[in-house]
Coordinates of C-alpha atoms in Angstrom, one line a residue:
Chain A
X1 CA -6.9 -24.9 2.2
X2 CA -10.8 -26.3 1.4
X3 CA -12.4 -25.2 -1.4
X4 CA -15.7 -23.6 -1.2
X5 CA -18.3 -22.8 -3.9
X6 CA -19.0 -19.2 -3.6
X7 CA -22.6 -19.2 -1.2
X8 CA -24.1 -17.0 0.0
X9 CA -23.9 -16.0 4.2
X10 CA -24.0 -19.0 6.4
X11 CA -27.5 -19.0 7.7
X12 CA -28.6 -16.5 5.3
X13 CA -32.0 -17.1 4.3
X14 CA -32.8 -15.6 0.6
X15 CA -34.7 -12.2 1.9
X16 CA -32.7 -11.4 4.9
X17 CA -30.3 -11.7 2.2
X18 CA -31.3 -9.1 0.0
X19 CA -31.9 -6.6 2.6
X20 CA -28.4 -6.7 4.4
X21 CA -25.9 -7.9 1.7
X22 CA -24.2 -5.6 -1.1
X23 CA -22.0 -6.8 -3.8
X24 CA -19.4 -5.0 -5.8
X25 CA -16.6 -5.4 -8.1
X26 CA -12.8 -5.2 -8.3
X27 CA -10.2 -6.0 -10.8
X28 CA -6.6 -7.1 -9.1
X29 CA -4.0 -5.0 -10.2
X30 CA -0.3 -5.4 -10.3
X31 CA 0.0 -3.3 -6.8
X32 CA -2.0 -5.8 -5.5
X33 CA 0.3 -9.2 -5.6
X34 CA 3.2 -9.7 -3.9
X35 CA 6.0 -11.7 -5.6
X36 CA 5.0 -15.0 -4.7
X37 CA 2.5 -13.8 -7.7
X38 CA -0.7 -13.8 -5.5
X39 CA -2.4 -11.0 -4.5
X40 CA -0.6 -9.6 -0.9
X41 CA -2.7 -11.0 2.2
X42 CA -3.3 -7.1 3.7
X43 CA -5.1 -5.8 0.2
X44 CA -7.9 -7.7 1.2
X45 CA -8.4 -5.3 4.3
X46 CA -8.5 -3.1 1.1
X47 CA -11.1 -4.7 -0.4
X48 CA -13.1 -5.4 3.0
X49 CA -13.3 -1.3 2.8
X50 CA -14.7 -1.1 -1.0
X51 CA -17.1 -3.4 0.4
X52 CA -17.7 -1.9 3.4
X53 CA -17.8 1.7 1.8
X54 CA -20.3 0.2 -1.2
X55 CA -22.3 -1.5 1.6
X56 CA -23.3 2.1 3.1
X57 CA -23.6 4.2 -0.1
X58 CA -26.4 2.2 -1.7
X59 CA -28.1 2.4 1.7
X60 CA -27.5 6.6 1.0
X61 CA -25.4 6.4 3.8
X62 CA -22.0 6.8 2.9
X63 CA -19.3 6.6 4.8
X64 CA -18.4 10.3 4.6
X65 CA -21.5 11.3 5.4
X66 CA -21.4 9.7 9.1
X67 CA -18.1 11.9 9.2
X68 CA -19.7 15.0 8.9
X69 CA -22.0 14.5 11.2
X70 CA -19.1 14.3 13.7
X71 CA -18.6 10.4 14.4
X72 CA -16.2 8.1 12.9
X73 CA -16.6 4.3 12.4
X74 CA -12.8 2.8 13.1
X75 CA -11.7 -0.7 12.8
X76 CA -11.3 -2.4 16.7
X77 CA -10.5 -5.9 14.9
X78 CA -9.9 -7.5 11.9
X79 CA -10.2 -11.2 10.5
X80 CA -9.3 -13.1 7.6
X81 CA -9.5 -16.3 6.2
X82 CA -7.4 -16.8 3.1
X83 CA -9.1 -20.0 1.2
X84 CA -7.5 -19.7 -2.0
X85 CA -4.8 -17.0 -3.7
X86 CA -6.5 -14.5 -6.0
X87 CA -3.9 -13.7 -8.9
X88 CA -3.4 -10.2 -11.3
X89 CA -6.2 -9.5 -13.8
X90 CA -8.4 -11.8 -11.5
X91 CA -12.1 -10.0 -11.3
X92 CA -13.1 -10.1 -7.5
X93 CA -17.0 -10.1 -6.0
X94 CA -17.1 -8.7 -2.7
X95 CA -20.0 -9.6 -1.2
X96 CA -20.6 -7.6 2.3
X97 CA -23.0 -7.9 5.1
X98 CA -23.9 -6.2 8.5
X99 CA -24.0 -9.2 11.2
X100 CA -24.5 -7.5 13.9
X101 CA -25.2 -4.1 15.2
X102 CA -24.6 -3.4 18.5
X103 CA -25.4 -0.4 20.9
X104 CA -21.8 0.8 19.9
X105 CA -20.3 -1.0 17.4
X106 CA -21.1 -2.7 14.4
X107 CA -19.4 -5.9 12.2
X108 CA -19.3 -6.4 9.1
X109 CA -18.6 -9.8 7.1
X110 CA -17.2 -10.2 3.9
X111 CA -16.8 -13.1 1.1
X112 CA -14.6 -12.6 -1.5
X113 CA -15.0 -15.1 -4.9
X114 CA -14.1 -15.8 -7.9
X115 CA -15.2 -17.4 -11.2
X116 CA -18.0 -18.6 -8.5
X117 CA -15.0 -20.1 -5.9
X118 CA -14.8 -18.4 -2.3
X119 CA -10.8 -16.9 -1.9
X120 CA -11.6 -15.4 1.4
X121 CA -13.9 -14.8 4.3
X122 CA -13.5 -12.2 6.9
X123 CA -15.2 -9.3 9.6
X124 CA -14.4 -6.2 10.7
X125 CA -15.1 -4.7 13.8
X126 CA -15.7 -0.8 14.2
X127 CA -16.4 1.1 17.6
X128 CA -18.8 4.1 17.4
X129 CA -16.3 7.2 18.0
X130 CA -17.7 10.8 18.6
X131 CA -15.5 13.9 17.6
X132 CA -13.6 13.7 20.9
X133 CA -12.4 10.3 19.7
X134 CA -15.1 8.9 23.2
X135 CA -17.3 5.9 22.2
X136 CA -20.2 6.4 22.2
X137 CA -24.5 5.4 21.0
X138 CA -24.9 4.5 17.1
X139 CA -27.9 7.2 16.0
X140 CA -31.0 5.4 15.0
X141 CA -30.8 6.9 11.8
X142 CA -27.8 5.0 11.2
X143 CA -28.7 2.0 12.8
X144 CA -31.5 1.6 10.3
X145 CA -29.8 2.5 7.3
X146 CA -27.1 -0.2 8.3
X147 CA -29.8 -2.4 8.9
X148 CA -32.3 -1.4 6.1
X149 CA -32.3 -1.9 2.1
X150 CA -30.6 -0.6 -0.7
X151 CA -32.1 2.9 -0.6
X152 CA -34.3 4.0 -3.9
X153 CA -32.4 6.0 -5.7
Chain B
X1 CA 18.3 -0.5 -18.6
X2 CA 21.8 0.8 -17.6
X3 CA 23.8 -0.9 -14.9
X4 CA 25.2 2.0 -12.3
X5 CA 27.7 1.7 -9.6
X6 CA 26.4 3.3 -6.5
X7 CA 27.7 6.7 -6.7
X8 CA 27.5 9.9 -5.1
X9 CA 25.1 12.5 -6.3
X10 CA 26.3 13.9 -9.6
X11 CA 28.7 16.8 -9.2
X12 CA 29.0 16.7 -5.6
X13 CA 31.7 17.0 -4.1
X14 CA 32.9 15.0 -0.9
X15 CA 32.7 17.8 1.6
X16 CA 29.1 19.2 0.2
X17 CA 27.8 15.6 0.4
X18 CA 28.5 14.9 3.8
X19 CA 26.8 18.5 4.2
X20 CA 23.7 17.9 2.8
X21 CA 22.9 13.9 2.5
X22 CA 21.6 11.3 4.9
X23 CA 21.1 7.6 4.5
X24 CA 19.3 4.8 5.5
X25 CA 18.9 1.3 4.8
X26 CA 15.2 -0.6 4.3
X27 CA 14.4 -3.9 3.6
X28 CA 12.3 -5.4 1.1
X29 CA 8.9 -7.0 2.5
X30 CA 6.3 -8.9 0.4
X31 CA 4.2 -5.8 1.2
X32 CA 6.8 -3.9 -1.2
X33 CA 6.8 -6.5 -4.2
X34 CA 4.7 -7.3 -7.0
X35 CA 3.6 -10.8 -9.2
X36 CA 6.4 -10.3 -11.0
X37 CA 8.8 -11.0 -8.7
X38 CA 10.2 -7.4 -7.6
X39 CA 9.5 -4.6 -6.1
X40 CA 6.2 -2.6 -7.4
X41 CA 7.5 1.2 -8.9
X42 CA 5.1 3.3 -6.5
X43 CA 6.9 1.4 -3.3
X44 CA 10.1 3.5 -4.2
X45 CA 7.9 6.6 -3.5
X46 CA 7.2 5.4 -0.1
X47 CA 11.1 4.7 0.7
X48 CA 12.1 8.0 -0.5
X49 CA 9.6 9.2 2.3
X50 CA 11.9 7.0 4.3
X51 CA 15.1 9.2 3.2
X52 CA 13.1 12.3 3.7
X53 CA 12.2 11.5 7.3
X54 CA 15.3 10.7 8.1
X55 CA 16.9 13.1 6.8
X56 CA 15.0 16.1 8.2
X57 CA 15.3 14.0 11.8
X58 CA 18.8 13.5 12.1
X59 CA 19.1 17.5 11.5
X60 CA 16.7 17.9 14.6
X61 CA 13.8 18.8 12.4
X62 CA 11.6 16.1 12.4
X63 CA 8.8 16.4 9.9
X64 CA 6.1 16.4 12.9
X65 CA 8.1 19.3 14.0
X66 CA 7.5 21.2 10.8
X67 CA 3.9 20.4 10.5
X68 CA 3.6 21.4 15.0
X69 CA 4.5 24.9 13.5
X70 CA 1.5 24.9 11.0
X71 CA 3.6 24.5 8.0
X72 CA 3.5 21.3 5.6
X73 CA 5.5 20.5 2.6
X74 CA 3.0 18.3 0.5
X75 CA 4.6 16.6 -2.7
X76 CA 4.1 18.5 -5.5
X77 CA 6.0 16.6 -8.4
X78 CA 7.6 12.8 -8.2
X79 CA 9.8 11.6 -10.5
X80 CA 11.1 8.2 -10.1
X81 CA 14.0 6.8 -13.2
X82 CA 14.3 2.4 -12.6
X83 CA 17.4 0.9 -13.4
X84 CA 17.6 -2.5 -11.7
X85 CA 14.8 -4.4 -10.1
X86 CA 15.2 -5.0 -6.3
X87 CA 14.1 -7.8 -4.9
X88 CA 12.4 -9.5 -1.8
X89 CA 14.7 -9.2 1.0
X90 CA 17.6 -7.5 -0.4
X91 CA 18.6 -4.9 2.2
X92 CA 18.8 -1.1 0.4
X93 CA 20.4 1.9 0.7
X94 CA 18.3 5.0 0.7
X95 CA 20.5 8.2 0.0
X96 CA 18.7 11.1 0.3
X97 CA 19.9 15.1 -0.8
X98 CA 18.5 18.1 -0.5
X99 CA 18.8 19.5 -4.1
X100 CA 17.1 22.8 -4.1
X101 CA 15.6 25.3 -1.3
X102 CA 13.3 27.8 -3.1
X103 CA 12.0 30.7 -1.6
X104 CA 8.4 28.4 -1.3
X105 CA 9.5 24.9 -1.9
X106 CA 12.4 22.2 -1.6
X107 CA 13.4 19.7 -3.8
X108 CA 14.9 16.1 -2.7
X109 CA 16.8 13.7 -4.7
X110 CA 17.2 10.0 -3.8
X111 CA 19.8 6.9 -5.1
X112 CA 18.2 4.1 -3.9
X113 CA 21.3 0.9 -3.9
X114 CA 21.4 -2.6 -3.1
X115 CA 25.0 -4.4 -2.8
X116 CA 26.6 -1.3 -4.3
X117 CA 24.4 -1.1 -7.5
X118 CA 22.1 2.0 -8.6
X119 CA 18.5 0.5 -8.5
X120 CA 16.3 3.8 -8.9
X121 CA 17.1 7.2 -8.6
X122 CA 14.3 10.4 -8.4
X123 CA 13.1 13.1 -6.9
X124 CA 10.5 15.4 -5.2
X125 CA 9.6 18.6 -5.0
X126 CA 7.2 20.0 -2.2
X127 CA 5.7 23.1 -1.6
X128 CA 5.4 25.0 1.7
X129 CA 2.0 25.0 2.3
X130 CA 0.7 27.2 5.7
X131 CA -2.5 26.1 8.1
X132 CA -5.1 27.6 5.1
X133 CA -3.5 25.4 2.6
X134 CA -1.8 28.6 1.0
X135 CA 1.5 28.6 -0.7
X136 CA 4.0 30.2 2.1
X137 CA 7.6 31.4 2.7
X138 CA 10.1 28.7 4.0
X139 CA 10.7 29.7 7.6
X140 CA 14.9 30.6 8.0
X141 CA 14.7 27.7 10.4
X142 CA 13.9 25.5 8.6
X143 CA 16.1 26.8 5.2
X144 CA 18.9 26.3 7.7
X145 CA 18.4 23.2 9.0
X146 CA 17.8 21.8 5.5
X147 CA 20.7 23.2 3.8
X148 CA 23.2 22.5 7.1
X149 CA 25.1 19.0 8.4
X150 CA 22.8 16.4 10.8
X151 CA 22.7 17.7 14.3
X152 CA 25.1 17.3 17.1
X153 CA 22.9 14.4 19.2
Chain C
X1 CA -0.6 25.1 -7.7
X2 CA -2.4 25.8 -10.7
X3 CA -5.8 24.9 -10.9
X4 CA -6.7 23.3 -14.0
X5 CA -10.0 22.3 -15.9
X6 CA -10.2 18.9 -16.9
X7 CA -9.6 19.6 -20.3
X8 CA -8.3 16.9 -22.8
X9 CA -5.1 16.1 -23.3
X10 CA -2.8 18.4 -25.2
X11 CA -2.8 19.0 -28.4
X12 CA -4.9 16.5 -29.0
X13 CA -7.8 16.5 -31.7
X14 CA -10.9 15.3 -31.1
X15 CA -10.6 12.5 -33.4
X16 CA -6.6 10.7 -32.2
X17 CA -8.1 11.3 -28.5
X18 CA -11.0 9.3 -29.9
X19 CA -9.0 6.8 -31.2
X20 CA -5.9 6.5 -28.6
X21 CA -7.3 7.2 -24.9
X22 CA -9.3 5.4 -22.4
X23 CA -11.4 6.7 -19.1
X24 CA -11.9 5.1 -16.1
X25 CA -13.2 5.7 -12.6
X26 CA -11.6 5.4 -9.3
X27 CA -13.4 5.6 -6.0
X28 CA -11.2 7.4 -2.9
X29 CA -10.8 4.7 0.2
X30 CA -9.3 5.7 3.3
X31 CA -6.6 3.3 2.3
X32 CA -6.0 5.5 0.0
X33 CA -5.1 8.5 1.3
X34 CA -2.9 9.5 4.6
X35 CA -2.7 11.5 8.2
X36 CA -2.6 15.1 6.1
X37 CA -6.5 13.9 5.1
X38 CA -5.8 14.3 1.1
X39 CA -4.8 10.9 -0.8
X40 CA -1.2 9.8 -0.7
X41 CA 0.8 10.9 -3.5
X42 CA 1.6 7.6 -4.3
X43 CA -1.9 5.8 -4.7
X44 CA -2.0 7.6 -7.9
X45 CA 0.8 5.8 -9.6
X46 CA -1.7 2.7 -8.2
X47 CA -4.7 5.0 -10.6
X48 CA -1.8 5.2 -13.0
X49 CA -2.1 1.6 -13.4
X50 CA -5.9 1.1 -13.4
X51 CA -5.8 3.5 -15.9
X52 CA -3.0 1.8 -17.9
X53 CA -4.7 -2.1 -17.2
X54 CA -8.0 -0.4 -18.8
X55 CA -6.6 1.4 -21.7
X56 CA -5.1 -2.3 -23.0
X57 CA -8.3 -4.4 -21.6
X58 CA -10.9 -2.4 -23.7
X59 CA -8.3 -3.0 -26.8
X60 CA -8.9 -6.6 -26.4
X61 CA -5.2 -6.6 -25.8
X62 CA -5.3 -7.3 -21.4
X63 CA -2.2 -7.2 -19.7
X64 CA -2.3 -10.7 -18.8
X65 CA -2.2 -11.7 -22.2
X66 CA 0.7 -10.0 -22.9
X67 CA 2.4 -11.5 -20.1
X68 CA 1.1 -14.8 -21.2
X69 CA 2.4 -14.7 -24.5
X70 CA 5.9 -14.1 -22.5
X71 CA 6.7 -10.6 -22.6
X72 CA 6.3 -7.9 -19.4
X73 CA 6.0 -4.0 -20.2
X74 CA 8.3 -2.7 -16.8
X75 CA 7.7 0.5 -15.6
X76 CA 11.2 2.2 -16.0
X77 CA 10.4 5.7 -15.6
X78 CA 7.6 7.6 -13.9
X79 CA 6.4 11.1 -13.5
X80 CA 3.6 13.0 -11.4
X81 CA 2.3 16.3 -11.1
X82 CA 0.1 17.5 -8.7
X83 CA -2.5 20.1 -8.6
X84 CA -5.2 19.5 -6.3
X85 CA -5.6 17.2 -4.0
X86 CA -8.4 14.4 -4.2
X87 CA -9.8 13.4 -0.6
X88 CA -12.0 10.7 0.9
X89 CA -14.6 9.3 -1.0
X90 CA -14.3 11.3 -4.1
X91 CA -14.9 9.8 -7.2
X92 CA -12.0 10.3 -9.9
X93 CA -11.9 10.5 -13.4
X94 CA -8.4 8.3 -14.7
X95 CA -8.0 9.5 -18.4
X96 CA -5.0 7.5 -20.1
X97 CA -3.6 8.2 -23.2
X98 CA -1.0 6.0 -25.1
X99 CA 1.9 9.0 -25.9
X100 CA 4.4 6.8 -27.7
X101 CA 4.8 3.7 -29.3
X102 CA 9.2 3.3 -30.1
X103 CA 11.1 0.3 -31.2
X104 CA 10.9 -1.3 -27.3
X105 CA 9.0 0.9 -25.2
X106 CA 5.8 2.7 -24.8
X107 CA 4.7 5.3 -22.9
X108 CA 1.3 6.0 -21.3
X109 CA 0.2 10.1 -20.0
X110 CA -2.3 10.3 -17.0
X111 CA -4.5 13.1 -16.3
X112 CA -6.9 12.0 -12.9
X113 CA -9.7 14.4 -12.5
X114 CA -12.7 15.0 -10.1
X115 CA -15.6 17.2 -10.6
X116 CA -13.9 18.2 -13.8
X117 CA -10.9 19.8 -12.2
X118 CA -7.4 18.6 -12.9
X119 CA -6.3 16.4 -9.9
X120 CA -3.0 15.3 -11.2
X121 CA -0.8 14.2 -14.4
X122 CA 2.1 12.0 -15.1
X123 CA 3.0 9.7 -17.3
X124 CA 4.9 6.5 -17.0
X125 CA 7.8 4.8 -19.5
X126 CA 8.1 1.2 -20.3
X127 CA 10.0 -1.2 -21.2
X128 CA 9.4 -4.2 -23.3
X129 CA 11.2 -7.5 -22.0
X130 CA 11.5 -10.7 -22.9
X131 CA 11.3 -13.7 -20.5
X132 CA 14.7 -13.6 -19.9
X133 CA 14.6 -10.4 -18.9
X134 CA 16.0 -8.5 -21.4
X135 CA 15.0 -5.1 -23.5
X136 CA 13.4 -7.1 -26.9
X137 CA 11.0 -5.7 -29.9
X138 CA 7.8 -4.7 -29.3
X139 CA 5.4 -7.1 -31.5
X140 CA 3.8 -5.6 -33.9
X141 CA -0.1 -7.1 -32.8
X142 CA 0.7 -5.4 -29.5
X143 CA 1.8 -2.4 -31.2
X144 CA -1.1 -2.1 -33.2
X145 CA -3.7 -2.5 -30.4
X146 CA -1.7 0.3 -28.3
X147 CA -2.0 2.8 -31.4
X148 CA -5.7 1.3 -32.2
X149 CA -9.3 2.2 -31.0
X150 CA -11.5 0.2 -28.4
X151 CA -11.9 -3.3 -29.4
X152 CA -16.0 -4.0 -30.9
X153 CA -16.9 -6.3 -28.1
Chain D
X1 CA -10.8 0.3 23.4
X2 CA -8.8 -1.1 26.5
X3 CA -5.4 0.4 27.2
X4 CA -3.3 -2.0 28.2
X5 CA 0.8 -2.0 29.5
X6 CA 3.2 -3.2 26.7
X7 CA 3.7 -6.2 28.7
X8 CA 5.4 -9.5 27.6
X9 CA 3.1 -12.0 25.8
X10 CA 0.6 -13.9 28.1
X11 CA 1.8 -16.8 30.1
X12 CA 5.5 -16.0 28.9
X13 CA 8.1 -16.7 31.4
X14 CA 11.0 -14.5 30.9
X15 CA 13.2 -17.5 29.8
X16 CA 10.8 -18.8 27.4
X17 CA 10.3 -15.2 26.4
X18 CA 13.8 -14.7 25.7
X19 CA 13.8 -18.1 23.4
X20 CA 11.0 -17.5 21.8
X21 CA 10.7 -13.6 21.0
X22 CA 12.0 -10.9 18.6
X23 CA 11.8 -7.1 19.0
X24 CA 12.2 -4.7 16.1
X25 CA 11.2 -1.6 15.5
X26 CA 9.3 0.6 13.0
X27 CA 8.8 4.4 12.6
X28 CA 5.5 5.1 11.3
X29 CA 5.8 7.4 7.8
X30 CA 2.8 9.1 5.9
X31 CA 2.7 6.4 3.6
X32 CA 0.8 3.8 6.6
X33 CA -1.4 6.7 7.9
X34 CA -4.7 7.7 6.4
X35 CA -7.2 10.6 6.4
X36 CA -8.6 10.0 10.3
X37 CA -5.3 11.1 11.1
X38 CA -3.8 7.5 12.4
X39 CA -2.4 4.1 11.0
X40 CA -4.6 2.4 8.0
X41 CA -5.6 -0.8 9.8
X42 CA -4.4 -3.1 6.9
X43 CA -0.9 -1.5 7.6
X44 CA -0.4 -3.5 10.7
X45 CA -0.2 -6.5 8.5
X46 CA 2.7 -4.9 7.1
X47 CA 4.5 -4.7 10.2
X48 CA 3.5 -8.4 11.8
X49 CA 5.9 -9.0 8.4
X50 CA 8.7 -6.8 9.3
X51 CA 8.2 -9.0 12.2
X52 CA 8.0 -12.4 11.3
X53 CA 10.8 -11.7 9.1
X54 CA 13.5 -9.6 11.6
X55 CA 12.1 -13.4 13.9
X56 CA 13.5 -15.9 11.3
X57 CA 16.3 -14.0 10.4
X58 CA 18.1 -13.6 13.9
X59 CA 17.7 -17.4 13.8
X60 CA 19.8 -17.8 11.0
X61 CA 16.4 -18.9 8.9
X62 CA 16.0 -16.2 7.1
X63 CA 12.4 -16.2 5.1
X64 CA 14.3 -16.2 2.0
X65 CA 16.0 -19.2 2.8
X66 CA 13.2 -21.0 3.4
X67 CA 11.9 -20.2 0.0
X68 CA 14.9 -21.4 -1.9
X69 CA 14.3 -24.5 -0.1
X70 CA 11.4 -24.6 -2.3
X71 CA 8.5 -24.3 0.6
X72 CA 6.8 -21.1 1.3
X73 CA 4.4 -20.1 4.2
X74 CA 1.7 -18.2 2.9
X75 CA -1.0 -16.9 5.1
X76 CA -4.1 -18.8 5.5
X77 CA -5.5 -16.8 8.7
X78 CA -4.9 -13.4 9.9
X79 CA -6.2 -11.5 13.1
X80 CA -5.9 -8.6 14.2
X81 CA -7.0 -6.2 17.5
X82 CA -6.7 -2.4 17.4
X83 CA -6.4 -1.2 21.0
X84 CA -5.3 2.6 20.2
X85 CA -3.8 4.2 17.3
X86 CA -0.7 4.8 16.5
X87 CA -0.1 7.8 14.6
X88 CA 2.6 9.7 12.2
X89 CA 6.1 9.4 13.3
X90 CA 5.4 7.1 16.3
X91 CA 8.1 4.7 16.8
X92 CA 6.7 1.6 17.5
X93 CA 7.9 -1.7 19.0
X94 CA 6.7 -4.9 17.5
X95 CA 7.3 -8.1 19.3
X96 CA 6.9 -11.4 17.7
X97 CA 6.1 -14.6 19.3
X98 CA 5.9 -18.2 17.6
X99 CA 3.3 -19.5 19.2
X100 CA 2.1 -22.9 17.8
X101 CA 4.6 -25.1 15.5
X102 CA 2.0 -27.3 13.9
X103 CA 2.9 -30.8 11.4
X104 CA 2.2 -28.3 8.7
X105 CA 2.0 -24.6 10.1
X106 CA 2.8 -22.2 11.9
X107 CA 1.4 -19.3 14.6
X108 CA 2.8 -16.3 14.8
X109 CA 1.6 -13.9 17.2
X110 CA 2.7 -10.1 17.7
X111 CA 1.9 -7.1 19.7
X112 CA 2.7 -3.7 18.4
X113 CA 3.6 -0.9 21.2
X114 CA 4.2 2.9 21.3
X115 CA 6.1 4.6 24.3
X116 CA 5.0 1.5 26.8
X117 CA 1.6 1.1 25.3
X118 CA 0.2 -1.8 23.7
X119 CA -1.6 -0.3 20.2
X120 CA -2.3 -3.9 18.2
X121 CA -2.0 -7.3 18.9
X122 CA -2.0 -10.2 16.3
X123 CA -1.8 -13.3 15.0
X124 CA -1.7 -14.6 11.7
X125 CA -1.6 -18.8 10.5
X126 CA 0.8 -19.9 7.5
X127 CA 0.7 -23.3 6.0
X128 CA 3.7 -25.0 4.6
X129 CA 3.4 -25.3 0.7
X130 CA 5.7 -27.0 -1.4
X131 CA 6.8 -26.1 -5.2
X132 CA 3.6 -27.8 -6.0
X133 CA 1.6 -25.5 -4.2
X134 CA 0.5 -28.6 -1.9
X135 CA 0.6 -28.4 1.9
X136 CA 3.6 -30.6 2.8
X137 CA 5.0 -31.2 6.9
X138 CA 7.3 -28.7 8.3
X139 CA 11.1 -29.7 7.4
X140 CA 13.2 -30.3 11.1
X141 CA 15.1 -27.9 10.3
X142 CA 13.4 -25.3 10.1
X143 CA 11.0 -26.5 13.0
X144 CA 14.0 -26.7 15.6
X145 CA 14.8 -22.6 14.0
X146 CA 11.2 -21.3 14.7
X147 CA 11.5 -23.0 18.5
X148 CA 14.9 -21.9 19.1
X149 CA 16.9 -19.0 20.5
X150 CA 18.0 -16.4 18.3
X151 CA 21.7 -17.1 16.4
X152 CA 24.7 -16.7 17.2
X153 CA 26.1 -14.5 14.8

């Protein structure tokens, strides 16, 4: 397993940075681990969510608001890279970014760290899914929020 | 912690419990366990959703059958009592029993063994719940086929 | 179910809740909840323990450190009730409250919240074990930072 | 999302297949589900475990074994592709494949199938660690268990 200081996106350049990253928090509980006494590989799909879900909320675009406007965003593949084991009581950054948006799906990456040390990389793939569960166009007004800033307020 | 031999449900007798039990084994993933070594406390719940399943299935009522008719029976009170830690691995038993059939709800108790020793016993109690998310009347159906012997197939 | 406002814990004076409870904040992922479209009854045995990991962090007393100084507090008995559901993307309110202190256990109360109704209560029971794994005292600096206030940093 | 026939792995003869392969089975409870109605996409990690596991123990190489030998294979890569969704009560099929037996890890590779249909295929990537946490090279025992036919017993 390398060992990677905690950087920011490959290829990320400071201000493309700032407009398509989000960070959040989260503390490892005891539901997390598994009894090899490391967190359980799946709960970082967990985590990929809380920063996936944190991603679109300070853009004013939460996740539950694309529901009710009839579409739905699911997961068409996942990926992750598990650097180094995260343990209880361990305080996680997820740091999350939009890498590409596509005329019907979008991907997400996300670093996980700790005390400044990269645990784990991964993406997630999500179709574009109208009410009749059909693929179908991302709206522009999500396409910019995904790609825009955190919103003002 | 008291140790327990496995043992039927108290006060039933041997021609009620073959009436109204069923049982099922599971075994013990990483997924279920924790950093200390055993099984988390909130994977019992999921296991005595196991028992409940089966239960209801091998009397021909699946649960999707119940909720094709409109009806759910969402959980309305867990109660979970841990006696021995299981393990990763270890193969349980999941014995399930219908304790109670209320006019509007049903209660389910669970032993939960491994290698003839009481790990956790609990129970549930659910509500019956119609298509407006209203507090209904069991159907006799259903009544029956929770309170009879698993079905003939 | 009853609805319930999100009113403090019972019998409880403004001044011991002060002193002996803890709020926290939970945020609803779809992980979280299951096919019925409300959260899964037990993900809040999961808020159980965020709420019980706070209550002892903010005493200056973490979890980890009790575990490091070779004690564990298993959970040996838990309880919920359930009200309301909570659903997607809802943000919950996780009071904890420590109920009693004995000889060699403690037990923690729950009441989760959202929008200030009553979600759900429980409690859970603990044990305090040794690192052999059996039932031992409960030290006294423990016992005093469970009955204490928040810590001043 | 492609639909696709639950066919044998690619480029499997049916004797390699045979050698190589393990089959178990999984009905799908509330617990894996989540509000859109289908199976949380982290669960499928769940069930490459089941899996992996059900694979090493009908070789007599059960996972625990393997960890009382002192080496564990944690997971350093995990993929997954989500073709359709499964949904409550499905009974799904999950085939496991080794598919690369490295110096020092292992490939597993599984698909996951409902009533003919693929839903998810995998893979994930495990190291071999020893007490130390250090990767060490895969014992020959356990090598020749991974590549061979399933037991006798």
């Amino acid at each position: 397993m390398r060992t990677a200081t905690c950087a920011p996106f490959t290829g990320e350049t400071a201000n493309s940075g700032e407009h398509q990253t989000a960070q959040c928090q989260a503390r490892v509980l005891y539901a997390d681990t598994d009894g090899m006494g490391m967190v359980y590989h799946a709960t970082y799909l967990r985590w990929f969510e809380t920063g996936r879900a944190h991603y679109m909320r300070i853009r004013n675009m939460p996740y539950s608001q694309v529901e009710k406007s009839g579409l739905s965003l699911p997961v068409v593949e996942a990926h992750a890279e598990y650097l180094k084991p995260a343990r209880y009581d361990d305080l996680l950054e997820i740091k999350t970014k939009v890498a590409d948006v596509g005329r019907a799906q979008v991907r997400f990456e996300y670093v996980i760290c700790c005390g400044g040390k990269e645990l784990v990389r991964g993406y997630t793939r999500h179709a574009v899914v109208n009410p009749n569960g059909r693929p179908t166009r991302l709206p522009e007004t999500l396409r910019e929020a995904l790609h825009g800033p955190p919103g003002a307020d």
